[in-house]
XYZ file of C-alpha atoms in Angstrom:
352
model
C 3.276 41.118 -19.366
C 2.581 42.221 -15.823
C 3.573 44.854 -13.361
C 2.477 45.958 -9.926
C 2.061 49.078 -7.874
C 1.001 49.910 -4.346
C -2.420 51.422 -4.019
C -4.762 52.394 -1.238
C -5.784 48.809 -0.567
C -2.288 47.340 -0.825
C -0.310 45.884 -3.707
C -2.230 45.518 -6.977
C -1.047 43.450 -9.887
C -1.440 44.951 -13.345
C -1.713 42.591 -16.299
C -1.367 43.730 -19.915
C -3.324 41.820 -22.525
C -3.811 42.398 -26.214
C -6.996 44.182 -27.258
C -9.171 42.368 -29.755
C -8.859 43.592 -33.301
C -5.499 45.270 -32.790
C -3.238 45.422 -35.801
C 0.145 44.388 -34.504
C 1.872 45.038 -37.798
C 0.725 48.658 -37.778
C 1.445 49.444 -34.152
C 4.552 47.357 -33.384
C 7.106 49.980 -34.386
C 4.967 53.144 -34.498
C 5.913 55.858 -32.004
C 3.973 59.018 -31.221
C 5.125 62.327 -32.712
C 4.365 65.978 -32.252
C 2.378 65.902 -35.462
C 0.050 63.270 -34.089
C -0.713 65.441 -31.117
C -0.803 62.371 -28.902
C 1.761 63.352 -26.239
C 0.589 63.364 -22.653
C 0.344 66.537 -20.659
C 3.811 66.146 -19.125
C 5.552 65.984 -22.548
C 7.103 69.118 -24.128
C 9.804 70.357 -26.582
C 12.976 72.031 -25.449
C 14.508 75.064 -27.060
C 16.403 72.986 -29.608
C 13.141 71.544 -30.850
C 13.930 68.153 -29.402
C 11.281 66.234 -27.532
C 11.807 65.986 -23.782
C 9.531 63.698 -21.721
C 9.701 64.660 -18.035
C 9.110 61.055 -16.959
C 11.753 59.697 -19.358
C 10.346 57.333 -21.933
C 13.081 54.743 -21.369
C 12.431 54.582 -17.655
C 8.715 54.413 -18.213
C 9.116 51.616 -20.751
C 10.996 49.543 -18.228
C 8.579 50.152 -15.370
C 5.152 50.006 -16.963
C 5.726 48.147 -20.206
C 3.242 50.443 -21.914
C 5.761 52.874 -23.372
C 4.267 56.178 -24.576
C 1.761 54.695 -26.969
C -1.639 56.301 -27.107
C -4.512 54.287 -25.726
C -6.184 54.363 -29.113
C -3.231 52.903 -31.070
C -1.650 50.551 -28.464
C -2.411 46.808 -28.831
C -2.315 46.486 -25.014
C -4.988 47.123 -22.472
C -4.628 46.916 -18.701
C -6.568 44.791 -16.263
C -6.074 45.200 -12.529
C -6.099 42.195 -10.180
C -5.898 42.346 -6.411
C -2.894 40.596 -4.895
C -5.315 38.637 -2.721
C -6.851 36.964 -5.786
C -5.354 33.586 -6.550
C -4.306 32.955 -10.115
C -5.545 29.525 -11.142
C -3.551 27.999 -13.970
C -5.163 25.499 -16.271
C -2.747 22.676 -17.010
C -5.148 20.372 -18.737
C -6.152 18.641 -15.520
C -2.588 18.287 -14.183
C -1.853 20.328 -11.104
C 1.237 20.839 -9.030
C -0.363 19.266 -5.946
C -1.543 15.660 -6.012
C -5.044 14.898 -4.763
C -5.558 11.676 -2.825
C -9.085 10.343 -2.781
C -9.885 9.416 0.866
C -11.969 6.455 -0.281
C -9.138 5.183 -2.470
C -6.716 5.600 0.438
C -9.025 3.635 2.750
C -9.352 0.850 0.194
C -5.588 0.767 -0.293
C -5.000 0.393 3.439
C -7.470 -2.499 3.587
C -5.447 -4.231 0.881
C -2.154 -3.819 2.752
C -0.680 -5.186 5.971
C 2.502 -4.765 8.015
C 4.836 -7.654 8.636
C 8.009 -7.714 10.683
C 10.678 -10.081 11.916
C 13.883 -10.893 10.050
C 13.015 -14.416 8.888
C 9.477 -13.441 7.908
C 10.658 -10.477 5.836
C 13.495 -12.451 4.223
C 10.990 -15.126 3.157
C 8.644 -12.434 1.902
C 11.359 -10.879 -0.255
C 12.442 -14.274 -1.592
C 8.944 -15.413 -2.592
C 6.933 -12.252 -3.328
C 9.155 -9.187 -3.746
C 6.636 -7.408 -5.971
C 4.155 -7.351 -3.073
C 6.452 -5.095 -1.012
C 5.197 -1.504 -0.847
C 7.556 0.124 1.685
C 10.189 -0.947 4.201
C 11.995 0.198 7.343
C 15.309 -1.185 8.592
C 17.611 -0.760 11.541
C 21.145 -0.096 10.378
C 22.347 -3.267 12.123
C 20.268 -5.557 9.861
C 20.987 -3.852 6.522
C 24.028 -6.061 5.721
C 21.741 -9.121 5.796
C 19.193 -7.361 3.581
C 21.728 -6.133 1.028
C 19.995 -7.875 -1.889
C 16.607 -6.566 -0.812
C 17.910 -2.994 -0.558
C 19.478 -3.178 -4.027
C 16.281 -4.589 -5.497
C 14.103 -1.966 -3.841
C 16.336 0.868 -5.037
C 16.319 -0.505 -8.598
C 12.526 -0.870 -8.557
C 11.847 2.462 -6.837
C 10.390 0.936 -3.693
C 10.623 3.308 -0.734
C 12.740 2.184 2.199
C 14.100 3.927 5.285
C 17.029 3.206 7.578
C 15.794 4.392 10.974
C 16.508 4.198 14.679
C 14.829 1.922 17.229
C 12.075 4.358 18.197
C 11.093 5.086 14.607
C 10.944 1.394 13.724
C 8.801 0.658 16.770
C 6.412 3.366 15.649
C 6.371 2.153 12.034
C 5.794 -1.509 12.926
C 3.527 -0.932 15.914
C 5.490 -3.327 18.138
C 8.704 -3.682 20.098
C 9.139 -7.171 18.631
C 9.946 -5.987 15.115
C 13.277 -7.820 14.804
C 14.944 -4.858 13.111
C 12.788 -4.747 9.964
C 9.234 -3.968 8.897
C 7.540 -4.259 5.486
C 4.241 -2.915 4.250
C 2.992 -5.522 1.788
C -0.033 -6.156 -0.391
C -2.303 -8.823 1.034
C -2.724 -12.038 -0.899
C -6.276 -12.653 0.210
C -7.857 -16.086 0.193
C -9.326 -18.481 -2.339
C -12.489 -20.506 -2.257
C -12.559 -24.288 -1.878
C -13.327 -24.909 -5.560
C -10.272 -22.915 -6.681
C -7.971 -24.784 -4.302
C -9.285 -28.203 -5.362
C -8.512 -27.509 -9.033
C -4.775 -27.788 -8.372
C -4.709 -29.985 -5.253
C -1.990 -32.690 -5.188
C -2.714 -36.430 -5.026
C -1.424 -36.661 -1.446
C -2.761 -33.687 0.453
C -3.460 -32.666 4.019
C -5.560 -29.536 4.486
C -5.995 -27.907 7.869
C -9.344 -26.452 8.971
C -9.341 -24.101 11.981
C -12.596 -23.285 13.769
C -12.631 -20.185 15.981
C -8.859 -19.982 16.394
C -7.851 -16.333 16.326
C -4.783 -15.936 18.533
C -2.089 -14.677 16.119
C 0.743 -16.442 17.934
C -1.084 -19.764 17.755
C -1.854 -19.139 14.090
C 1.808 -18.327 13.438
C 2.975 -21.522 15.167
C 0.424 -23.548 13.188
C 1.583 -22.059 9.867
C 5.162 -22.890 10.765
C 4.206 -26.535 11.420
C 2.163 -26.636 8.206
C 5.123 -25.481 6.144
C 7.412 -28.011 7.847
C 5.067 -30.970 7.298
C 3.903 -30.208 3.769
C 0.436 -28.750 4.399
C -0.540 -26.409 1.571
C -3.983 -25.104 2.514
C -5.609 -23.760 5.676
C -9.367 -23.261 5.892
C -10.587 -20.348 8.043
C -13.707 -18.272 8.385
C -11.481 -15.179 8.022
C -8.260 -15.795 6.079
C -7.138 -12.246 6.815
C -6.067 -13.479 10.260
C -3.214 -15.385 8.618
C -1.702 -12.096 7.458
C -1.445 -10.287 10.765
C 2.044 -9.069 11.610
C 2.294 -11.156 14.782
C 1.154 -14.355 13.029
C 3.612 -13.935 10.170
C 6.499 -13.124 12.517
C 5.759 -16.218 14.633
C 5.566 -18.357 11.480
C 9.240 -17.468 10.791
C 8.782 -17.577 7.015
C 6.266 -20.434 6.970
C 3.384 -18.137 6.018
C 4.752 -17.781 2.483
C 4.077 -21.464 1.807
C 0.440 -21.513 2.966
C -2.689 -20.869 0.907
C -5.630 -19.422 2.810
C -8.977 -21.009 1.925
C -11.902 -18.752 2.740
C -14.905 -20.504 4.293
C -17.795 -18.270 5.272
C -19.823 -21.455 5.557
C -17.444 -23.776 7.424
C -19.464 -26.980 7.108
C -20.203 -26.251 3.448
C -16.470 -26.010 2.684
C -15.829 -29.315 4.469
C -18.529 -30.985 2.416
C -16.870 -29.832 -0.830
C -13.612 -31.454 0.229
C -15.419 -34.675 1.133
C -16.986 -34.779 -2.316
C -13.474 -34.333 -3.786
C -12.275 -37.514 -2.001
C -10.922 -36.089 1.259
C -11.525 -37.731 4.630
C -12.743 -35.265 7.277
C -10.758 -35.896 10.481
C -11.966 -34.215 13.673
C -10.108 -33.933 16.974
C -11.199 -33.910 20.589
C -9.995 -34.864 24.032
C -13.534 -35.001 25.462
C -15.500 -37.210 23.097
C -15.054 -40.764 21.916
C -12.044 -40.799 19.614
C -9.178 -43.034 18.531
C -5.569 -42.612 19.574
C -3.724 -41.031 16.658
C -0.700 -43.235 17.358
C -2.771 -46.340 16.479
C -4.511 -45.110 13.328
C -3.387 -45.102 9.700
C -4.141 -41.634 8.422
C -5.533 -41.242 4.884
C -3.321 -39.677 2.213
C -6.014 -37.068 1.451
C -7.594 -35.576 4.517
C -8.870 -32.393 6.118
C -7.716 -32.150 9.744
C -10.236 -30.058 11.702
C -8.922 -28.306 14.831
C -11.003 -26.332 17.349
C -10.192 -23.857 20.081
C -8.543 -25.194 23.232
C -11.281 -24.368 25.731
C -14.436 -25.660 24.026
C -13.119 -27.721 21.122
C -15.178 -28.127 17.964
C -18.802 -27.084 17.713
C -21.372 -29.858 17.453
C -22.216 -29.028 13.841
C -18.556 -29.362 12.781
C -17.998 -32.447 14.960
C -20.870 -34.179 13.168
C -19.071 -33.623 9.852
C -16.203 -35.922 10.859
C -15.524 -39.243 9.157
C -12.817 -40.064 11.698
C -12.162 -38.673 15.183
C -8.763 -38.649 16.896
C -7.074 -37.679 20.132
C -3.438 -37.468 21.271
C -2.610 -39.852 24.106
C -0.627 -38.659 27.146
C -0.393 -38.682 30.913
C -3.694 -36.819 31.475
C -1.921 -34.536 33.967
C -3.168 -31.588 31.909
C -6.537 -31.309 30.253
C -5.244 -30.513 26.773
C -2.292 -29.378 24.741
C -1.780 -25.930 23.274
C -3.587 -25.900 19.942
C -0.399 -25.125 18.034
C 1.482 -27.978 19.720
C -1.367 -30.459 19.159
C -1.577 -29.503 15.491
C 2.154 -30.048 15.033
C 1.973 -33.555 16.558
C -0.904 -34.626 14.289
C 0.684 -33.200 11.162
C 3.935 -34.986 11.991
C 2.023 -38.294 12.191
C 0.410 -37.716 8.796
C 3.786 -36.778 7.254
C 5.532 -39.885 8.587
C 2.779 -42.189 7.328
C 2.268 -40.657 3.881
C 5.309 -38.630 2.879
C 8.389 -40.288 4.393
C 9.815 -42.948 2.045
């Protein structure tokens, strides 16, 4: 029970609690009488001998909840609490407001990434729908994502139909293509894990110091087209940037990232597993790729356009190749060069 009244210092809450040792069975229905001599000073009898309480017992019962019981016999005692005091309820550890651990939130964000672009997001939904955390759509693309919207609603995945400005803000780019997903990152695998399930005919790509997301996206697209399953990088997280996945146009879903903190060490593991290490360069002595039979199991090592491969990686090569041309330009874009070499391997080993 509780009540309140206004005092000198503002509103005060009054709480009524049972006194210890009170006998409820004795006091529940007992009312004071004239014989008991327990009436307060404002109580008196009228001429007819009937009791008349100037404050009206019924009114007092409703307002204070204490009735006219004497303090000695009543099972209730009063405790005053300032209205400024906060009442803390114990719910067994469950509170009305959720608490988010900042460290847990930081870790969660490191495990997630944003992807965008219609083809990239369609491929994501087709291959890994459970990895989707949240989504944003322009109204114009929702008819083409009807199945995704139904699935997300059924599986309680949050999605929002927003305007252009909101989607630009959510995706972080103007090149969102009308849709953006937050997804859980796949992460990479080590060389030993990849080799356990490697196919008999296999081309693996190794990229040294290639970090431009648009080049990485174009390379992943070529890999998916020409049957390359694994890509070795020093940081596989670069394969999951939004720009790289959008440029890959769905190809990223078919690529396994192979983490190689020690680049030359990873190459050596593939050599021991029967792979030929093929390096590329337009500056050092190499063979024209058009005149060479490529092995059915190989690691094709590609370096950055300006400086090419480092000496330590170049020395790892069992075979070195270049792409012949007019020599009117010094080199090809790394994504274009990779596509040409992978096409040659595919034609020699995969086309029947």
